[in-house]
CSV table of C-alpha atoms in Angstrom, one decimal:
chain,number,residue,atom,x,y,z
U,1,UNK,CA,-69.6,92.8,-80.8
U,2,UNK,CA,-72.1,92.6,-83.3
U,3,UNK,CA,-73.7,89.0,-84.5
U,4,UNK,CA,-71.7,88.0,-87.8
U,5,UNK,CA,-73.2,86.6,-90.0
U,6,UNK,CA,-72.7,83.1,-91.5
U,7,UNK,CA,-70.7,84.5,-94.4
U,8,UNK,CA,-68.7,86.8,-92.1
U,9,UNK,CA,-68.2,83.5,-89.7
U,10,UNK,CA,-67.1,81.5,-92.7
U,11,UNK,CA,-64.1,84.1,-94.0
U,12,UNK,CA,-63.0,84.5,-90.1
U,13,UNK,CA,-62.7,80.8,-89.6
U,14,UNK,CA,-60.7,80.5,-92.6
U,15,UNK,CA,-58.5,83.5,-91.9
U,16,UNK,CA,-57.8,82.1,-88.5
U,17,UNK,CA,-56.8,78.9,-90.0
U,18,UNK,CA,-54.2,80.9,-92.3
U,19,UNK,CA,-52.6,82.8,-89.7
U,20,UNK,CA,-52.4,79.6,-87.6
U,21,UNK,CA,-50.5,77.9,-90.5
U,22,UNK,CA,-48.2,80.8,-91.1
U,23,UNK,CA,-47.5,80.7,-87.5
U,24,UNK,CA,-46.9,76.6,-87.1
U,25,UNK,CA,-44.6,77.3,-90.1
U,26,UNK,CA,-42.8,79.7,-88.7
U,27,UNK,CA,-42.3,77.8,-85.3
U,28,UNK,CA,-41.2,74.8,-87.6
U,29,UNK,CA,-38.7,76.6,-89.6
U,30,UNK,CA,-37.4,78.8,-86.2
U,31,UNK,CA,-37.1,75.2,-84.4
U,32,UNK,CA,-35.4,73.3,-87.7
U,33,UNK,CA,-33.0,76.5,-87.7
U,34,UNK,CA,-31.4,75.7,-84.2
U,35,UNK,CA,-31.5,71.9,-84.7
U,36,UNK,CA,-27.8,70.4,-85.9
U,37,UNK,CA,-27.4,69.9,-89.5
U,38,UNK,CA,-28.5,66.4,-90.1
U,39,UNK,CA,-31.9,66.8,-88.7
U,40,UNK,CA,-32.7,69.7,-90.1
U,41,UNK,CA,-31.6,68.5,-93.7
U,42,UNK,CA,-34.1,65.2,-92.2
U,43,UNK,CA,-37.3,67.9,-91.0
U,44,UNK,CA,-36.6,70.1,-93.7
U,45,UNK,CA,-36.9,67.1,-96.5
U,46,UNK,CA,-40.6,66.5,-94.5
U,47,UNK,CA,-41.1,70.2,-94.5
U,48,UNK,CA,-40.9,70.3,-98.0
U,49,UNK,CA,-42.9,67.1,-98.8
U,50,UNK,CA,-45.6,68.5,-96.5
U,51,UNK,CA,-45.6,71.6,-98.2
U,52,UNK,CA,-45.8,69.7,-101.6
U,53,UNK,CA,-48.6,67.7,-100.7
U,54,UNK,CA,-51.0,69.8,-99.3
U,55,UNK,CA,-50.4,72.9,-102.0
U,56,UNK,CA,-53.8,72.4,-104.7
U,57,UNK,CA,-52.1,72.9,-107.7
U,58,UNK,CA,-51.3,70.6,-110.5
U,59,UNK,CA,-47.7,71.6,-110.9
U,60,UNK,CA,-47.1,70.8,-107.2
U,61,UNK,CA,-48.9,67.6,-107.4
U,62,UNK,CA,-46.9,66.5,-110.5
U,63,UNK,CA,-43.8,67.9,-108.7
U,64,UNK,CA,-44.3,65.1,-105.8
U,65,UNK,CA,-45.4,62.4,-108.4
U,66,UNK,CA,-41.9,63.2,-110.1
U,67,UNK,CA,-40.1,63.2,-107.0
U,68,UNK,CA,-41.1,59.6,-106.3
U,69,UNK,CA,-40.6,58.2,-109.9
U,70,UNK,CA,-37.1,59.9,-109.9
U,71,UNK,CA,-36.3,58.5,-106.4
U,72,UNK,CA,-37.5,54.8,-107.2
U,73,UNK,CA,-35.2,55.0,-111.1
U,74,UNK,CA,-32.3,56.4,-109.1
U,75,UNK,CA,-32.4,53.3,-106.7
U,76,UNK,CA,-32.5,50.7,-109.7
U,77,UNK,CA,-29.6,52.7,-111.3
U,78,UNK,CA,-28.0,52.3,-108.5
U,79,UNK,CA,-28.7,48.5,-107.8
U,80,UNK,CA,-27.7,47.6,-111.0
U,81,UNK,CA,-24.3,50.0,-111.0
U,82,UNK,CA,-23.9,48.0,-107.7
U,83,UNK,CA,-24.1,44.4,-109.1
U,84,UNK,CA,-23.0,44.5,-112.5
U,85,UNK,CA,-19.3,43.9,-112.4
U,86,UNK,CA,-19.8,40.9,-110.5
U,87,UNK,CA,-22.1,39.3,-113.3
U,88,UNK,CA,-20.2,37.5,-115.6
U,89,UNK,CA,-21.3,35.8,-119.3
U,90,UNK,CA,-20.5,31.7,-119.0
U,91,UNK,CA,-19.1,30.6,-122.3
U,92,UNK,CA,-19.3,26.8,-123.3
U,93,UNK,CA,-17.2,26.0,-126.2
U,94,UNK,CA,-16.1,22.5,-127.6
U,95,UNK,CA,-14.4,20.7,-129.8
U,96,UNK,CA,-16.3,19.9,-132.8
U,97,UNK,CA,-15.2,17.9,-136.3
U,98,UNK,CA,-14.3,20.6,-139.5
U,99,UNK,CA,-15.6,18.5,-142.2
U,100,UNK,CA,-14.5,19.1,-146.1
U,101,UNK,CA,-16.0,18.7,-149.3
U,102,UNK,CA,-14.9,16.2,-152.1
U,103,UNK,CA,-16.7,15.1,-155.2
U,104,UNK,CA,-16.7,11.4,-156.6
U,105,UNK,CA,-17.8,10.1,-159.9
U,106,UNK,CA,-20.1,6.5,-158.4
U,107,UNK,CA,-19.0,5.3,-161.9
U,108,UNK,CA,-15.5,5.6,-161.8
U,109,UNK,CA,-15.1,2.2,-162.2
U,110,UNK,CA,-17.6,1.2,-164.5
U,111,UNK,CA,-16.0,1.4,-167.9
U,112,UNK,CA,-19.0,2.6,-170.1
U,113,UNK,CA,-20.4,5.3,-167.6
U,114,UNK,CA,-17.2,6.7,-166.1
U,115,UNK,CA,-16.7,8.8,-169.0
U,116,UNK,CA,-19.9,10.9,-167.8
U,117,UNK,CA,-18.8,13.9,-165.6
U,118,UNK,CA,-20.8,12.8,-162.8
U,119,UNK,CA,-19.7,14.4,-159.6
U,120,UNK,CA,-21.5,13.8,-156.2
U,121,UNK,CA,-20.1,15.6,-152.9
U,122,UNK,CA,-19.4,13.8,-150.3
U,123,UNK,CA,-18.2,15.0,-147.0
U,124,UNK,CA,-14.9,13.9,-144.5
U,125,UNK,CA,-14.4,14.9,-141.6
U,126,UNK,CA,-10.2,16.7,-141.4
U,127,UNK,CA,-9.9,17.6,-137.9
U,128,UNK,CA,-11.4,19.6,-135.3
U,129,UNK,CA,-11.9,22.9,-133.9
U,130,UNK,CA,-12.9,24.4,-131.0
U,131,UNK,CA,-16.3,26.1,-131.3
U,132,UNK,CA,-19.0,28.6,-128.7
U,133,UNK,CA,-21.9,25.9,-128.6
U,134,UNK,CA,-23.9,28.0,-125.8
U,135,UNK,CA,-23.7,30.3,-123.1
U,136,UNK,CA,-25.6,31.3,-120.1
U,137,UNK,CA,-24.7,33.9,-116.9
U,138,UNK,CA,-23.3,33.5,-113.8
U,139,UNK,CA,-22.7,36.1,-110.8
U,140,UNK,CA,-19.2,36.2,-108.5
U,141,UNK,CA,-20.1,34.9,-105.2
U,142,UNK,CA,-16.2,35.6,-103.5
U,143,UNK,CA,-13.5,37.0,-104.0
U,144,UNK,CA,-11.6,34.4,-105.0
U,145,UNK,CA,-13.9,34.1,-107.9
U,146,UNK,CA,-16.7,31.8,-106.8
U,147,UNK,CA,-19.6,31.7,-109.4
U,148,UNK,CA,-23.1,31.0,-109.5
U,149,UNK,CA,-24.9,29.3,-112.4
U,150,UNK,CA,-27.2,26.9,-113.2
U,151,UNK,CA,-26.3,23.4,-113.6
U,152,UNK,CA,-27.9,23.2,-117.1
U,153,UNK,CA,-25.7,25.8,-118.6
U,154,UNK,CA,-23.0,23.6,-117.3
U,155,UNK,CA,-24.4,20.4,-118.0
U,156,UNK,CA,-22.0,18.6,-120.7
U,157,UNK,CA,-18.9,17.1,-118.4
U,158,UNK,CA,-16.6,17.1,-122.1
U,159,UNK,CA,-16.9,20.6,-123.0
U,160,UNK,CA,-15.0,23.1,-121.7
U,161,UNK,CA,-16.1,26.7,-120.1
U,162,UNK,CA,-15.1,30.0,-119.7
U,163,UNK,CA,-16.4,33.6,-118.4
U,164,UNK,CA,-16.3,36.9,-119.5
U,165,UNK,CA,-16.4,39.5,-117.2
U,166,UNK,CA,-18.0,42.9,-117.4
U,167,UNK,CA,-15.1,44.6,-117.8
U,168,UNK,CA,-14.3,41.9,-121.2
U,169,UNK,CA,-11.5,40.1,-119.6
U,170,UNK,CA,-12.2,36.4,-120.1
U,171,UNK,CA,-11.0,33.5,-117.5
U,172,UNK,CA,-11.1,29.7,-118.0
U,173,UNK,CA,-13.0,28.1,-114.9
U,174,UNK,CA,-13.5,25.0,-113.5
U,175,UNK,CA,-16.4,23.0,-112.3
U,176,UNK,CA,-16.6,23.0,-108.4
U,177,UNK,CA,-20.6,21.1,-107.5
U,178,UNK,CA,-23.3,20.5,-109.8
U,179,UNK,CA,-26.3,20.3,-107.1
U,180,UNK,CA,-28.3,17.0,-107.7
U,181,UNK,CA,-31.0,18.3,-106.0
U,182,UNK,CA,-31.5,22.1,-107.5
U,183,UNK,CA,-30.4,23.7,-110.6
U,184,UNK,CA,-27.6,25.0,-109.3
U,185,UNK,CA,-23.2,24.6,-110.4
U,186,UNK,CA,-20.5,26.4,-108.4
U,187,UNK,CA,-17.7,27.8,-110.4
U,188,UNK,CA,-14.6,28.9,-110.0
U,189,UNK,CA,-12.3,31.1,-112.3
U,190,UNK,CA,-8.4,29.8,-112.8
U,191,UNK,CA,-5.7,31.5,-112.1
U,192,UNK,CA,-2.3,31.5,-113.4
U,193,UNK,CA,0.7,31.2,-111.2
U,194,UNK,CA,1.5,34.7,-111.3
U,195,UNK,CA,-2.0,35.7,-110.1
U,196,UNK,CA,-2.9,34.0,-106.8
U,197,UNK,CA,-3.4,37.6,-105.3
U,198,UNK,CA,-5.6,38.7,-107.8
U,199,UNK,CA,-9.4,39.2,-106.5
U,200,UNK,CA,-12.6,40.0,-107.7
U,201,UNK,CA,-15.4,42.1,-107.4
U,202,UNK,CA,-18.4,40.0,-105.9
U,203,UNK,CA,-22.1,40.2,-105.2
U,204,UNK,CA,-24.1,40.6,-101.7
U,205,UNK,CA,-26.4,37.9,-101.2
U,206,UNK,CA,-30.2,39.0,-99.3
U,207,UNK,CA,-32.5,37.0,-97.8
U,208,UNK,CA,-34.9,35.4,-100.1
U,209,UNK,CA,-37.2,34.8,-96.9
U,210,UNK,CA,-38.0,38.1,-96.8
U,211,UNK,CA,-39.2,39.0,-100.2
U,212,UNK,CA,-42.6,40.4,-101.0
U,213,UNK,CA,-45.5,39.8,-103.7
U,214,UNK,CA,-45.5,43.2,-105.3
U,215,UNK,CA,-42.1,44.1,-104.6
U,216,UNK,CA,-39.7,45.3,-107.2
U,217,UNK,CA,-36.9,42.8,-108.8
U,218,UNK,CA,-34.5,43.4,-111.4
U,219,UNK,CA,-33.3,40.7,-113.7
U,220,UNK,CA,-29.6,41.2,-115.5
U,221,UNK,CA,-28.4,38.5,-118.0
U,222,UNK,CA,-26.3,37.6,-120.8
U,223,UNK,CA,-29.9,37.7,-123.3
U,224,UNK,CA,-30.1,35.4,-126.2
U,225,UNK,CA,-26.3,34.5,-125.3
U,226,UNK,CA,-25.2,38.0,-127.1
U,227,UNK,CA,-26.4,40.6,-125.0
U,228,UNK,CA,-24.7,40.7,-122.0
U,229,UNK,CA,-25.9,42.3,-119.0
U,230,UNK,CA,-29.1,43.2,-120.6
U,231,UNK,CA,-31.2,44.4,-117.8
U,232,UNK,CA,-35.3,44.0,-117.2
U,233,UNK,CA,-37.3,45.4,-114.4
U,234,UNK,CA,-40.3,44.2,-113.0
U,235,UNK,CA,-42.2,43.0,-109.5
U,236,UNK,CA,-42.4,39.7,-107.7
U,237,UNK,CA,-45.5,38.1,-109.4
U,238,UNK,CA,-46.0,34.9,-107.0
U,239,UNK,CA,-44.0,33.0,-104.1
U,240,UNK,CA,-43.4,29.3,-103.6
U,241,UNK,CA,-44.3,28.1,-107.0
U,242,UNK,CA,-43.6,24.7,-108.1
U,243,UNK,CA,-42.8,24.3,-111.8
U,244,UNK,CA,-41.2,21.7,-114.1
U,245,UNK,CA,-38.6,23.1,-116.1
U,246,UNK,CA,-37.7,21.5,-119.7
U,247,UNK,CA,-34.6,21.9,-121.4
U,248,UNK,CA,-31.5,19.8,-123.2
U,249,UNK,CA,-31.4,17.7,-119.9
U,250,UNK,CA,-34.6,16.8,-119.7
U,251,UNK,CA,-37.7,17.6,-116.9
U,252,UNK,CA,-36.7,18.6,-113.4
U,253,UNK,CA,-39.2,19.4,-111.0
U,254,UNK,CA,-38.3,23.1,-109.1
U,255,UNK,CA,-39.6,23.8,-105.9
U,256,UNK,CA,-40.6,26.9,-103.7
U,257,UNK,CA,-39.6,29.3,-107.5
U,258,UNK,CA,-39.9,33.2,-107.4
U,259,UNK,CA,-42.2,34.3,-110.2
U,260,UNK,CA,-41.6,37.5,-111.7
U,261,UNK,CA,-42.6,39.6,-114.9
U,262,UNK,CA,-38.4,40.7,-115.5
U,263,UNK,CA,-38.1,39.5,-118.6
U,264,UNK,CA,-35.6,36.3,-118.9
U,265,UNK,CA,-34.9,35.5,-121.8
U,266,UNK,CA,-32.0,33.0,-123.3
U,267,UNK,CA,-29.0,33.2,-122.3
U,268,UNK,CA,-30.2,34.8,-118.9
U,269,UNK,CA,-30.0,31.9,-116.9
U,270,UNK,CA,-27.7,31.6,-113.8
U,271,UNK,CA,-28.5,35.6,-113.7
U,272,UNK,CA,-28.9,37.1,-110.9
U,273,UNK,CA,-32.2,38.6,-109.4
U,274,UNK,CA,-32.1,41.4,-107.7
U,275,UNK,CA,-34.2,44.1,-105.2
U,276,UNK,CA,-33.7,47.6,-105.0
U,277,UNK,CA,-31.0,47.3,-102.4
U,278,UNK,CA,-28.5,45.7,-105.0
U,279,UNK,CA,-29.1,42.4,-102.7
U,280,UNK,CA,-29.5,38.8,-104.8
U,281,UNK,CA,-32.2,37.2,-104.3
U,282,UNK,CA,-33.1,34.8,-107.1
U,283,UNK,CA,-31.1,33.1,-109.7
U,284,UNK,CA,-33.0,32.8,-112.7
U,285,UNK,CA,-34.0,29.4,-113.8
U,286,UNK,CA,-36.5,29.4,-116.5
U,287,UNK,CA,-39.2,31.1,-118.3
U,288,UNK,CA,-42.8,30.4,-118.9
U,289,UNK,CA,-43.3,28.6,-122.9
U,290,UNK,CA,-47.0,29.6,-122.9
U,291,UNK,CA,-47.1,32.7,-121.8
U,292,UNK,CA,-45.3,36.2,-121.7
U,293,UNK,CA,-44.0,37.7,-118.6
U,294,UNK,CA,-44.0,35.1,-116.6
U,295,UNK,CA,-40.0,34.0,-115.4
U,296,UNK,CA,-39.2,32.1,-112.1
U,297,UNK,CA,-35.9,32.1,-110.4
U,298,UNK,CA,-34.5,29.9,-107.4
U,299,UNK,CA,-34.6,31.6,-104.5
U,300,UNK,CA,-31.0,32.7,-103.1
U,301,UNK,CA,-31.1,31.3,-100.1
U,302,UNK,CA,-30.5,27.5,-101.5
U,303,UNK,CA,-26.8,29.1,-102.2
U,304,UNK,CA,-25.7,29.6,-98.8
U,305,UNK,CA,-26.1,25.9,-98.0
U,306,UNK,CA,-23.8,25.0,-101.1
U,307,UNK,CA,-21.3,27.5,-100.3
U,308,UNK,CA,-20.9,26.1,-96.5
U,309,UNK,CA,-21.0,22.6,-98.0
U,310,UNK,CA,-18.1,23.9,-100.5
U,311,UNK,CA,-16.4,25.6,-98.0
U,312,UNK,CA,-16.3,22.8,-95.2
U,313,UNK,CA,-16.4,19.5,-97.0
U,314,UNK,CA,-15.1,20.6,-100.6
U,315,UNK,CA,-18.2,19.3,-102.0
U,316,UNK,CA,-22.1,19.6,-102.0
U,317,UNK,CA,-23.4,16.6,-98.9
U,318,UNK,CA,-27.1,15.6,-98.8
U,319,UNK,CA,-28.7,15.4,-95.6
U,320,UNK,CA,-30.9,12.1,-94.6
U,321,UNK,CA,-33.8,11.4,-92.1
U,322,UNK,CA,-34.3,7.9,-92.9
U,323,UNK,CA,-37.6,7.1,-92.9
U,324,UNK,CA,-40.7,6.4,-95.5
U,325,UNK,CA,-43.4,8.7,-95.2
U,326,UNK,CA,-46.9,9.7,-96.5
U,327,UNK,CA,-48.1,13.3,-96.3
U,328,UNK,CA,-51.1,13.6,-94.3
U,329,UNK,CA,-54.1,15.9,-96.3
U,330,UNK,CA,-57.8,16.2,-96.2
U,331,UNK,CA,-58.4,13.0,-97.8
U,332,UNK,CA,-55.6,10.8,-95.9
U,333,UNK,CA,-56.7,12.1,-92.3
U,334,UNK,CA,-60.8,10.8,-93.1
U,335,UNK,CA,-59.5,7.6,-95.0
U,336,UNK,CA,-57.2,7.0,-91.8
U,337,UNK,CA,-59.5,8.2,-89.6
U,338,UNK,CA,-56.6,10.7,-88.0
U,339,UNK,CA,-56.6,13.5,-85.5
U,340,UNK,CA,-54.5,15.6,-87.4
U,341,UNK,CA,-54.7,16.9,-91.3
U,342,UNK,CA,-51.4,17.9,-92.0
U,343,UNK,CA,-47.8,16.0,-91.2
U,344,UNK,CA,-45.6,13.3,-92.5
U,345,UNK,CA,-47.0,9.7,-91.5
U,346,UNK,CA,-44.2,7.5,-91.0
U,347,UNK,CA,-45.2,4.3,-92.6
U,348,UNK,CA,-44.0,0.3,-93.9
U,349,UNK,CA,-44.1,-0.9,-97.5
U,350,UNK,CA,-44.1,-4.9,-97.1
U,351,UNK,CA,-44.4,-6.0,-100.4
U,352,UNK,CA,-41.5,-4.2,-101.4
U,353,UNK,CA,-40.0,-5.3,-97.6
U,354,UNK,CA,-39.4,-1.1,-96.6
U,355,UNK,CA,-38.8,-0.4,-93.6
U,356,UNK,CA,-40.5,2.8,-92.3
U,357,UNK,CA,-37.4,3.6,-90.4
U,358,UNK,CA,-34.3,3.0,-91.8
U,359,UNK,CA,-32.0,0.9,-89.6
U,360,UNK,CA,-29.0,2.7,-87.8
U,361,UNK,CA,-30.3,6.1,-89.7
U,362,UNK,CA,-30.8,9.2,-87.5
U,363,UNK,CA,-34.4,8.9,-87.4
U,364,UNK,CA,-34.0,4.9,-86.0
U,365,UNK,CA,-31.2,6.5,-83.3
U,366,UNK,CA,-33.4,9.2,-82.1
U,367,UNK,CA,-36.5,6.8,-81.6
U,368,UNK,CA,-38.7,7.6,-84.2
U,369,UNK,CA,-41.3,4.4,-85.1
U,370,UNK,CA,-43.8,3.1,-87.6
U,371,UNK,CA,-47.0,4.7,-87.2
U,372,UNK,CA,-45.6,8.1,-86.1
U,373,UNK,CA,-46.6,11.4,-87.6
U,374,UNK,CA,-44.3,14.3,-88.0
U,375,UNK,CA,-46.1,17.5,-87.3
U,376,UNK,CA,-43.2,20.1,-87.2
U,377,UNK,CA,-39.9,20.5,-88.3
U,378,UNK,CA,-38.0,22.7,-86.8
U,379,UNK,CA,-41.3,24.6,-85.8
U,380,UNK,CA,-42.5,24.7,-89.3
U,381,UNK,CA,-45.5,22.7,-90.4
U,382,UNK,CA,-44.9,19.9,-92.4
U,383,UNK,CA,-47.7,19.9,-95.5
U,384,UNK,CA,-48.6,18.9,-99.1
U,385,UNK,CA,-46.8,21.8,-100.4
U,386,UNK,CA,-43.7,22.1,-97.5
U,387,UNK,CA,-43.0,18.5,-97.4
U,388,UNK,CA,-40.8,16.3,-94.7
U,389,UNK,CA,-38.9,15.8,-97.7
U,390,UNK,CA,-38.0,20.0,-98.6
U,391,UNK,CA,-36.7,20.6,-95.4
U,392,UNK,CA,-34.8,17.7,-95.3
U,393,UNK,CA,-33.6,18.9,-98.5
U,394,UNK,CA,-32.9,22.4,-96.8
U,395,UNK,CA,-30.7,21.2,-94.1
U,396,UNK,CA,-26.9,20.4,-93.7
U,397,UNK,CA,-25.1,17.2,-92.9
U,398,UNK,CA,-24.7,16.9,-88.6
U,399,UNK,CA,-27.4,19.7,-88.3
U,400,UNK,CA,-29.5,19.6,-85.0
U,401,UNK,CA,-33.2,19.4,-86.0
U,402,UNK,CA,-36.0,19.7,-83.5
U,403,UNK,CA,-39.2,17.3,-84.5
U,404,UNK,CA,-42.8,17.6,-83.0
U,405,UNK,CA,-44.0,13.9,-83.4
U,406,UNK,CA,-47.5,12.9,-82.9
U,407,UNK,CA,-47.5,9.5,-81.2
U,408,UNK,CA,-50.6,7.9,-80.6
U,409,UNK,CA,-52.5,10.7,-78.4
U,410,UNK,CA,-48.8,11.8,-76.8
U,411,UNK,CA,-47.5,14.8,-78.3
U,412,UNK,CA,-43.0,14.7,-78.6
U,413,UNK,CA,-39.8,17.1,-79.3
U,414,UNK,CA,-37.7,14.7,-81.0
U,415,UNK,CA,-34.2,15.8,-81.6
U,416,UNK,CA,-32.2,14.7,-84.6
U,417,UNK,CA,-28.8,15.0,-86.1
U,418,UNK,CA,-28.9,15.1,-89.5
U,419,UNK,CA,-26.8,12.2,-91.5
U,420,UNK,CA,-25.6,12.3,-94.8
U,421,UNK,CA,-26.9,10.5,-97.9
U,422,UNK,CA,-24.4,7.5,-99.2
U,423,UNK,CA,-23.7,8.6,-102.4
């Protein structure tokens, strides 16, 4: 054979590489031919992707971006077709005074003036009416009706509340728990005599342990209390926030809050968040004052604690440690002069006589003393921002915890039953 030459070498190389693709091709498509149906619908889906991707033109290129956009829009169609019959718009109506108008002449008595058609209005009050004062959202957490909202939209005990569903039927509900500890009520819609079998369509909860920064969230809510189940996309901006939410009952201080860019407006909270999967995962709380974008909801997992509360003991229980604390930082562990930087020190207040173990509590029955420092619960660190006093918060009434206690130089497993808070 002749010596090529480089440009000869170039074109053969190429033209071998062709051939070898038209043959792998072949072999794929003869070999996806005899497979059963569902993988070669499977292969045949990467087939096509693979064909999509490495083809040079624009069109194709376009044709793969489209492919993804369409999948991802179908998926949020899809989430949201999934979840929203189950939200529902809370209504708060309540009984305020209809007041009248009436004119009076202030010189009606007054012989020389009274003659002067001098009328002022005054106003009296003749009777009452029942009036929509606000509203907020909810999602169905059971069958039986179960709902989800936040305690604010339910905060006035004398008014009286109602839901609409999706579907526009409307239900008169009662209050089942306001949470004490999160901003969180528990619902439940009435039924009348004649429809104890009735049921409803409810939501899934997820796992809000598992969420991602970056990951996509969809917010649906009853917006500016007229719009209902207006729904905003957008990602998970941050994780484990702490915030202090303002409203008509004052400051409360949230903990561990989703931060996303769905827009929630009001009238959205008690709305459910939601991922791609049609899975809660939030229940929006509150939006940012100074600054757009920026919403934070609860994250879903604080439900399923209520709703075994509920479900066992017909009300919400607090769990107690019993013991006075310090959290151990940076600055504590040189002041103290301390082994460890992180932890819950178990300490006395004497001036105000507090015990640093709380007689006949749990932590006083499994052994725990003055001077100890609680390192773990449950295997999680205990720090400035996941505090003794958040898990506490996180567990149940007789639940078994396991603490890692630092005692002098001696590391311990303490094990705990959880007691309940007097109330």
């Amino acid at each position: 054979m002749e010596d090529l030459t480089k440009s000869q070498l170039i074109l053969l190389a190429l033209l071998v590489s062709f051939v070898t693709s038209i043959a792998t091709g072949i072999v794929t498509v003869s070999l996806v031919n005899q497979a059963p149906p569902q993988v070669t619908q499977m292969v045949g889906r990467v087939i096509e992707k693979t064909v999509e991707v490495v083809s040079p033109s624009d069109s194709d290129i376009a044709s793969v971006v489209e492919t993804i956009i369409v999948s991802d829009e179908e998926m949020t169609v899809k989430a949201v077709e999934k979840v929203i019959p189950t939200v529902v718009s809370v209504v708060v109506t309540k009984d305020v005074p209809v007041l009248e108008q009436y004119f009076v002449n202030p010189f009606q008595d007054d012989p020389l003036l009274r003659d002067f058609s001098l009328n002022v209005p005054q106003y009296r009050q003749k009777g009452t009416e029942e009036k929509k004062v606000s509203s907020g959202t909810g999602f169905i957490i059971s069958d039986q009706g179960m709902i989800v909202t936040n305690k604010h939209v339910v905060a006035d005990e004398k008014a009286n509340y109602s839901v609409i569903l999706n579907d526009g039927q409307k239900f008169d509900v009662e209050i089942i728990a306001r949470d004490l500890m999160q901003d969180i009520a528990i619902l439940k819609i009435k039924k009348e005599e004649n429809e104890e079998s009735k049921t409803f369509k409810y939501a899934s909860l997820g796992n809000s342990d598992n969420i991602k920064i970056g990951q996509k969230v969809i917010a649906i809510g009853n917006a500016l209390g007229e719009l209902q189940n207006t729904v905003s996309v957008g990602i998970v901006s941050g994780l484990n926030r702490e915030i202090v939410a303002s409203g008509a009952m004052g400051e409360e201080r949230l903990f561990e809050v989703i931060q996303t860019d769905a827009a929630i407006n009001l009238g959205n909270s008690g709305g459910p968040l939601l991922d791609l999967r049609g899975k809660i995962v939030g229940i929006n709380v509150a939006k940012s004052s100074s600054g757009e974008n920026i919403g934070f909801s609860l994250p879903v997992n604080i439900i399923k604690k209520i709703i075994l509360d509920i479900e066992e003991f017909g009300e919400i229980k607090y769990a107690m440690l019993g013991v006075r604390y310090i959290t151990i930082d940076n600055q504590i562990s040189k002041e103290k002069n301390l082994s460890v930087d992180y932890g819950a020190m178990l300490v006395s207040d004497k001036e105000n006589n507090a015990e640093a173990v709380f007689k006949d509590s749990p932590a006083d029955k499994a052994g725990l003393k003055e001077g100890d420092i609680v390192l773990e619960f449950n295997g999680e660190k205990i720090t400035s921002k996941k505090t003794l006093s958040l898990f506490i918060s996180k567990s149940r009434v007789n639940d078994e915890v396991i603490l890692k206690v630092l005692r002098g130089e001696e590391n311990l497993d303490i094990k705990v039953t959880m007691g309940e808070q007097p109330k």
